[in-house]
Amino acid sequence: MAQTPSIPKGTRDFGCIEMARRNYIFDNIREVFRRFGYQQIETPAMENLSTLLGKYGDEGDKLLYRILNSGDAFANVDFEGQGSAAITSKVCEKGLRYDLTVPFARFVTQHQNDISFPFKRFQIQPVWRADRPQKGRYREFYQCDADVIGSTSLLNELELVQIVDMVFGRLGINVCIKINNRKLLAGIAEVAGVPDKMMDITVAIDKIDKIGLDAVKAELAAKEVSPEAIAVIEPVLQLSGSNASKIATMRALLAGSEIGTRGVEEISQLFDLISAAGIQQTVELDLSLARGLNYYTGAIFEVKALDFAIGSICGGGRYDDLTGIFGLKNVSGVGISFGADRIYDVLLGLDKYPASLLSGASVLFTNMGEKEAAYCVPAIAQLRREGISCVLYPDAAKLKKQFEYANRNNISVVVVAGESEMAAGQFTVKDMASGQQTPVAREDLLHFMKELL
Amino acid sequence: MAQTPSIPKGTRDFGCIEMARRNYIFDNIREVFRRFGYQQIETPAMENLSTLLGKYGDEGDKLLYRILNSGDAFANVDFEGQGSAAITSKVCEKGLRYDLTVPFARFVTQHQNDISFPFKRFQIQPVWRADRPQKGRYREFYQCDADVIGSTSLLNELELVQIVDMVFGRLGINVCIKINNRKLLAGIAEVAGVPDKMMDITVAIDKIDKIGLDAVKAELAAKEVSPEAIAVIEPVLQLSGSNASKIATMRALLAGSEIGTRGVEEISQLFDLISAAGIQQTVELDLSLARGLNYYTGAIFEVKALDFAIGSICGGGRYDDLTGIFGLKNVSGVGISFGADRIYDVLLGLDKYPASLLSGASVLFTNMGEKEAAYCVPAIAQLRREGISCVLYPDAAKLKKQFEYANRNNISVVVVAGESEMAAGQFTVKDMASGQQTPVAREDLLHFMKELL
């Protein structure tokens, strides 16, 4: 007896219902990306390790899945006195993609002569990380990224906010779109006289809601931020009110910092554009937002669901040097990434999936025997040609079993054709929701179905 | 200076145009699968090697991509006196999927208690093979499979023929759907008195068009098929005419073979069903079709493009024991697989892609400066809400450059808004095909665009 097979830890099978839900999310995101003129690309699952290594920090390098060279990988490898790292580098030249950003940077650099800039691309593909699996964290998961590169205009940032607004509007999820700007954070550290402490200050600001003003001030002091600097930062810690009033406060506070003032101008212009565009969802300037602070250089975005407790469901920002790692300098970009797995959980938790997703086909034709099935075949072919999804039960099983099949597969209409229907040139059509049965002449079936469905 | 990055041999980047074409193929196939009530599943890219090994023959095992165990794969591995195979099995537990069939068999076995049979699933995912790359053969490529399992009815075979008919009808490719049945081949060998020579006979039949009757007979003789046996086989070698007359010939020839007679009944019933269903494409009984003879047990399908020289673009058949390898016995299935890469080439060669695929967005709004761009923002938002794909050029570049961008991206309408348009509360709409320019009032733009597009 063979052992029941299984799949690797941290990976998942997606059955029909999960796939229908996932497609609903991907289709919505894809449709919105396209409506904003983003065009899809795909890159290979395998990249050369020279492309991937050193791009995600030491921790990231460890989480890369490496692929054993094909052929006899270990032939001619001298193991004597070699460490694991040395052996690995000899027997593995390729790895699985860890995110969509580095492959995109590689793509742009490699194909720079064929690309017309500004280049608006989207990409929806799985990525792999040898992370410790835990609830909500998988070793294979999809990313849905949109980026514009080759333009520094804030209209791109606006567009990404509009995309977020439209995606979650279509999905029926109320969200708060949080926006920050790295230049504001740099400005704060600068006017406080501690430009090297930007990260500590940001981390502290982030905790204000949880631990309160006094504890944050104590933490700053512990990080050797002087009392004078803390006094300068305090207005940021207590920042509240409308976006306009927050911007006014920051403008005054950062007047003495060139980078801070540029940040204020950017954020002010972006919020003006957002007002003009008629965004439906909540948009909030949030100085505590420190996502991806290591590589974002301007705007930073993060999206949270308002009615469901889960982490960020979408995020992004502007980076001034995406392709520099591959030798193509001075290409500024801004991008956003949707977290499909979390969005999946939010829609499930809020019961926002359309009921129609559960249905595989619209109509089941029962099978009462060989002749009866053959009687159904041309009618089914006609319905399918007209766009109606139909199933003919393949075997002449008991009618009860066939109706159970219809129920389990959420099929809304069942068509019965037995001897009497054949004799009369009819079908009996049963609406599964109402239970109503109607005899319908063969030649009227298409019309009847179009009315019913 | 960094080296220009590249991708692993045998893999591909898909740019915007390739992706649009590939999506056109996948969307069509997916839509047809759904119309026949097939539901999508996805399985992980990585499977345990215990699932994959031994399923594709020795040659296949060598072509599996193995993934190095995460963490320190080589710690505690004693290399002393170990061959490559022994080391590999210690440091690699996972591999990349080689096809969609074995993962599907694993899926069905693993989830058998959650699946309602007959189970109709489709799956469109990439697979990986460490094959020698050559023209038209890649190390990463997509498969598009549909299978029904848990039913022996020939209605399933009919359905797959209908699917092929509808897919290629929608794509505008004229094809010949060739059908054979393993039982016919077994029957021929049986009535010829050489049941163990079925494969030799099939290979010989396959050559009749190329080398002629006498050469085939000589080849059979060389394979130690007796003159008496060759005399029995000769009618098969000369089989021609309509499908009905071929079936009649086979019925007479195979009357003495039980398995052959079953094959005749199956093929005869299938062709009757095909006639009833109103198939548009050519369907042909082809005794020389020997595709997958090692695992198919009943019907065998192969599809060839009629107007473009390329190998098979779709194929499949019935297998009686898909899941037996994983311990789930007596599950019969029948399936079909579309070759997306070849279909891509056929459509390109026959120039059958819709021209609309080349366009990223429908409308470009030019950017004449900050104020002018802001003037466009609400109008663009309105058009997008109504389903029109729009792009606002992000930078105030020269108008010539912006029009070039529209041309390069096959954008059919360009909207210009400069100072004079703003003063008049208008836009100037240019139809790029006709060159016609029309001033349109701000509030009429949506209506005008809907008429134009």
Tab-separated table of C-alpha atoms in Angstrom, chain A residues 1-8 11-16 19 23 34-37 39-48 51 65-68 70 72 74-75 79 84 87-88 91-92 94 96 106-107 109-111 116-120 128 130 139-140 142 150-153 155-156 158-159 162 166 269 273 276-278 325-327 358-361 367 370 373 377-378 381 384-385 387-395 405 408-409, chain B residues 1-8 11-16 19 23 34-37 39-48 51 65-68 70 72 74-75 79 84 87-88 91-92 94 96 106-107 109-111 116-120 128 130 139-140 142 150-153 155-156 158-159 162 166 269 273 276-278 325-327 358-361 367 370 373 377-378 381 384-385 387-395 405 408-409:
chain	number	residue	atom	x	y	z
A	1	MET	CA	0.000	0.000	0.000
A	2	ALA	CA	1.511	3.296	-1.093
A	3	GLN	CA	1.808	6.039	1.478
A	4	THR	CA	-0.688	8.890	1.089
A	5	PRO	CA	1.231	11.548	-0.801
A	6	SER	CA	1.682	15.042	0.581
A	7	ILE	CA	3.122	18.399	-0.462
A	8	PRO	CA	6.133	20.272	0.954
A	11	THR	CA	3.041	25.115	0.181
A	12	ARG	CA	-0.627	24.764	-0.716
A	13	ASP	CA	-2.990	23.080	-3.127
A	14	PHE	CA	-5.802	25.327	-4.270
A	15	GLY	CA	-9.050	23.473	-4.894
A	16	CYS	CA	-11.886	24.713	-7.076
A	19	MET	CA	-9.199	29.064	-7.037
A	23	ASN	CA	-9.198	34.370	-9.515
A	34	ARG	CA	-5.102	47.534	-17.266
A	35	ARG	CA	-7.571	50.361	-16.931
A	36	PHE	CA	-4.667	52.537	-15.802
A	37	GLY	CA	-2.592	51.480	-18.815
A	39	GLN	CA	0.886	46.187	-19.182
A	40	GLN	CA	1.663	42.709	-17.975
A	41	ILE	CA	5.043	41.006	-18.107
A	42	GLU	CA	6.237	37.660	-16.764
A	43	THR	CA	9.723	36.568	-15.825
A	44	PRO	CA	11.044	33.021	-15.293
A	45	ALA	CA	10.628	31.295	-11.929
A	46	MET	CA	14.357	30.545	-11.985
A	47	GLU	CA	16.884	33.380	-12.022
A	48	ASN	CA	20.646	33.103	-11.978
A	51	THR	CA	20.985	38.114	-10.063
A	65	TYR	CA	15.611	28.352	-2.791
A	66	ARG	CA	18.623	27.102	-4.717
A	67	ILE	CA	18.323	24.697	-7.630
A	68	LEU	CA	20.825	21.924	-8.082
A	70	SER	CA	21.277	19.695	-13.906
A	72	ASP	CA	25.696	15.320	-12.505
A	74	PHE	CA	28.549	16.711	-7.921
A	75	ALA	CA	30.929	15.369	-10.561
A	79	PHE	CA	34.573	18.275	-1.032
A	84	SER	CA	28.875	24.220	2.894
A	87	ILE	CA	30.050	23.512	-2.093
A	88	THR	CA	26.659	25.177	-2.569
A	91	VAL	CA	26.590	22.889	-7.363
A	92	CYS	CA	23.854	25.559	-7.607
A	94	LYS	CA	20.088	29.094	-10.185
A	96	LEU	CA	13.760	30.572	-7.389
A	106	ARG	CA	16.841	42.756	-14.037
A	107	PHE	CA	14.212	42.789	-16.826
A	109	THR	CA	18.197	46.565	-17.357
A	110	GLN	CA	18.366	43.628	-19.750
A	111	HIS	CA	15.714	44.955	-22.135
A	116	SER	CA	9.733	52.848	-24.060
A	117	PHE	CA	9.885	54.908	-20.879
A	118	PRO	CA	7.938	55.802	-18.772
A	119	PHE	CA	7.306	52.075	-18.497
A	120	LYS	CA	4.176	50.962	-16.661
A	128	TRP	CA	9.298	31.410	-3.057
A	130	ALA	CA	12.458	29.230	2.546
A	139	ARG	CA	6.846	29.303	1.233
A	140	GLU	CA	5.074	29.852	-2.085
A	142	TYR	CA	1.650	35.251	-5.192
A	150	GLY	CA	11.391	56.401	-15.785
A	151	SER	CA	9.289	59.252	-14.406
A	152	THR	CA	9.654	61.318	-11.221
A	153	SER	CA	6.229	62.972	-11.535
A	155	LEU	CA	1.104	61.990	-10.936
A	156	ASN	CA	2.432	58.423	-10.718
A	158	LEU	CA	-1.575	59.721	-7.473
A	159	GLU	CA	-2.260	56.961	-9.967
A	162	GLN	CA	-6.320	55.719	-7.475
A	166	MET	CA	-10.556	51.313	-7.335
A	269	GLN	CA	0.914	68.388	-3.968
A	273	LEU	CA	-4.139	65.765	-6.598
A	276	ALA	CA	-9.027	66.552	-7.387
A	277	ALA	CA	-9.279	62.878	-8.347
A	278	GLY	CA	-12.266	62.136	-6.116
A	325	ILE	CA	22.241	47.258	-8.745
A	326	PHE	CA	22.457	46.031	-12.342
A	327	GLY	CA	24.379	49.012	-13.673
A	358	LEU	CA	-19.127	28.785	-6.027
A	359	SER	CA	-20.838	27.535	-9.175
A	360	GLY	CA	-18.859	25.446	-11.643
A	361	ALA	CA	-21.503	25.295	-14.367
A	367	ASN	CA	-28.185	11.243	-17.965
A	370	GLU	CA	-27.391	6.185	-23.768
A	373	ALA	CA	-27.870	11.367	-23.367
A	377	VAL	CA	-25.996	16.374	-26.886
A	378	PRO	CA	-27.094	18.820	-29.648
A	381	ALA	CA	-23.754	22.089	-27.780
A	384	ARG	CA	-22.493	26.259	-24.882
A	385	ARG	CA	-22.070	28.026	-28.223
A	387	GLY	CA	-22.059	31.147	-23.758
A	388	ILE	CA	-23.998	29.050	-21.226
A	389	SER	CA	-21.838	26.741	-19.121
A	390	CYS	CA	-23.321	23.220	-19.217
A	391	VAL	CA	-22.498	19.784	-17.892
A	392	LEU	CA	-23.939	16.487	-19.086
A	393	TYR	CA	-23.706	13.937	-16.280
A	394	PRO	CA	-21.427	11.374	-17.936
A	395	ASP	CA	-22.945	8.190	-16.512
A	405	TYR	CA	-24.024	16.301	-7.825
A	408	ARG	CA	-22.714	19.909	-4.349
A	409	ASN	CA	-21.499	21.863	-7.371
B	1	MET	CA	30.427	48.532	-14.144
B	2	ALA	CA	28.046	45.701	-13.401
B	3	GLN	CA	27.668	42.985	-16.012
B	4	THR	CA	24.420	43.068	-17.988
B	5	PRO	CA	22.214	40.555	-16.211
B	6	SER	CA	20.720	37.564	-18.026
B	7	ILE	CA	18.329	34.686	-17.387
B	8	PRO	CA	19.029	30.948	-17.253
B	11	THR	CA	13.909	30.238	-19.875
B	12	ARG	CA	12.143	33.329	-21.220
B	13	ASP	CA	10.998	36.788	-20.268
B	14	PHE	CA	7.600	37.675	-21.662
B	15	GLY	CA	7.246	41.347	-22.512
B	16	CYS	CA	3.962	43.212	-22.865
B	19	MET	CA	1.986	38.489	-22.607
B	23	ASN	CA	-3.206	35.802	-22.276
B	34	ARG	CA	-15.376	26.713	-17.850
B	35	ARG	CA	-18.181	26.543	-20.358
B	36	PHE	CA	-17.895	22.770	-20.164
B	37	GLY	CA	-18.046	22.844	-16.371
B	39	GLN	CA	-13.109	23.891	-12.540
B	40	GLN	CA	-9.628	25.235	-11.985
B	41	ILE	CA	-7.131	23.970	-9.441
B	42	GLU	CA	-3.503	24.893	-8.786
B	43	THR	CA	-0.773	22.830	-7.171
B	44	PRO	CA	2.577	24.019	-5.770
B	45	ALA	CA	5.577	24.458	-8.067
B	46	MET	CA	7.582	22.302	-5.660
B	47	GLU	CA	6.584	18.704	-5.004
B	48	ASN	CA	8.311	16.201	-2.779
B	51	THR	CA	6.009	12.177	-5.492
B	65	TYR	CA	14.958	20.124	-11.287
B	66	ARG	CA	15.963	19.367	-7.701
B	67	ILE	CA	15.857	21.977	-4.963
B	68	LEU	CA	18.578	22.117	-2.378
B	70	SER	CA	16.963	24.929	2.988
B	72	ASP	CA	22.668	24.191	5.729
B	74	PHE	CA	25.491	19.946	3.485
B	75	ALA	CA	25.877	19.882	7.259
B	79	PHE	CA	30.788	12.653	1.221
B	84	SER	CA	26.551	11.732	-6.777
B	87	ILE	CA	24.642	12.799	-2.062
B	88	THR	CA	21.812	14.282	-4.147
B	91	VAL	CA	20.615	17.202	0.135
B	92	CYS	CA	17.487	17.489	-2.049
B	94	LYS	CA	11.968	18.643	-3.275
B	96	LEU	CA	9.989	21.357	-9.505
B	106	ARG	CA	-1.247	13.288	-6.197
B	107	PHE	CA	-3.948	15.947	-5.613
B	109	THR	CA	-5.314	10.852	-4.014
B	110	GLN	CA	-4.550	13.308	-1.226
B	111	HIS	CA	-7.954	15.039	-1.333
B	116	SER	CA	-17.061	14.772	-5.639
B	117	PHE	CA	-16.632	12.406	-8.580
B	118	PRO	CA	-16.847	12.601	-11.567
B	119	PHE	CA	-14.286	15.358	-11.061
B	120	LYS	CA	-13.684	17.763	-13.938
B	128	TRP	CA	10.088	22.737	-15.622
B	130	ALA	CA	16.163	20.243	-17.420
B	139	ARG	CA	13.081	24.558	-19.696
B	140	GLU	CA	10.058	26.436	-18.357
B	142	TYR	CA	3.055	26.289	-19.545
B	150	GLY	CA	-14.133	8.882	-12.023
B	151	SER	CA	-16.193	8.152	-15.141
B	152	THR	CA	-15.679	5.621	-17.947
B	153	SER	CA	-18.408	7.089	-20.179
B	155	LEU	CA	-19.449	11.169	-23.297
B	156	ASN	CA	-16.258	12.459	-21.671
B	158	LEU	CA	-16.930	13.514	-26.839
B	159	GLU	CA	-16.683	16.510	-24.521
B	162	GLN	CA	-16.002	19.455	-28.391
B	166	MET	CA	-14.524	25.235	-29.670
B	269	GLN	CA	-20.047	5.163	-30.581
B	273	LEU	CA	-21.742	11.202	-30.735
B	276	ALA	CA	-24.742	14.391	-33.192
B	277	ALA	CA	-22.800	17.211	-31.526
B	278	GLY	CA	-22.169	19.152	-34.734
B	325	ILE	CA	0.811	5.027	-8.448
B	326	PHE	CA	-0.320	6.717	-5.209
B	327	GLY	CA	-2.434	3.816	-3.962
B	358	LEU	CA	-1.249	45.412	-29.054
B	359	SER	CA	-2.857	48.331	-27.281
B	360	GLY	CA	-2.016	48.989	-23.649
B	361	ALA	CA	-4.544	51.766	-23.042
B	367	ASN	CA	0.616	66.570	-20.079
B	370	GLU	CA	1.163	70.939	-13.725
B	373	ALA	CA	-2.467	67.841	-15.833
B	377	VAL	CA	-7.296	64.335	-13.518
B	378	PRO	CA	-11.061	64.353	-12.760
B	381	ALA	CA	-10.947	59.328	-13.209
B	384	ARG	CA	-11.726	54.905	-15.897
B	385	ARG	CA	-14.742	54.451	-13.632
B	387	GLY	CA	-14.357	51.147	-17.945
B	388	ILE	CA	-12.184	53.113	-20.375
B	389	SER	CA	-8.464	52.454	-20.038
B	390	CYS	CA	-6.632	55.809	-19.812
B	391	VAL	CA	-3.096	57.046	-19.323
B	392	LEU	CA	-2.026	60.543	-18.302
B	393	TYR	CA	1.491	61.182	-19.554
B	394	PRO	CA	3.259	61.703	-16.230
B	395	ASP	CA	5.727	64.409	-17.250
B	405	TYR	CA	4.585	57.425	-26.851
B	408	ARG	CA	4.567	53.175	-29.799
B	409	ASN	CA	1.932	51.927	-27.372
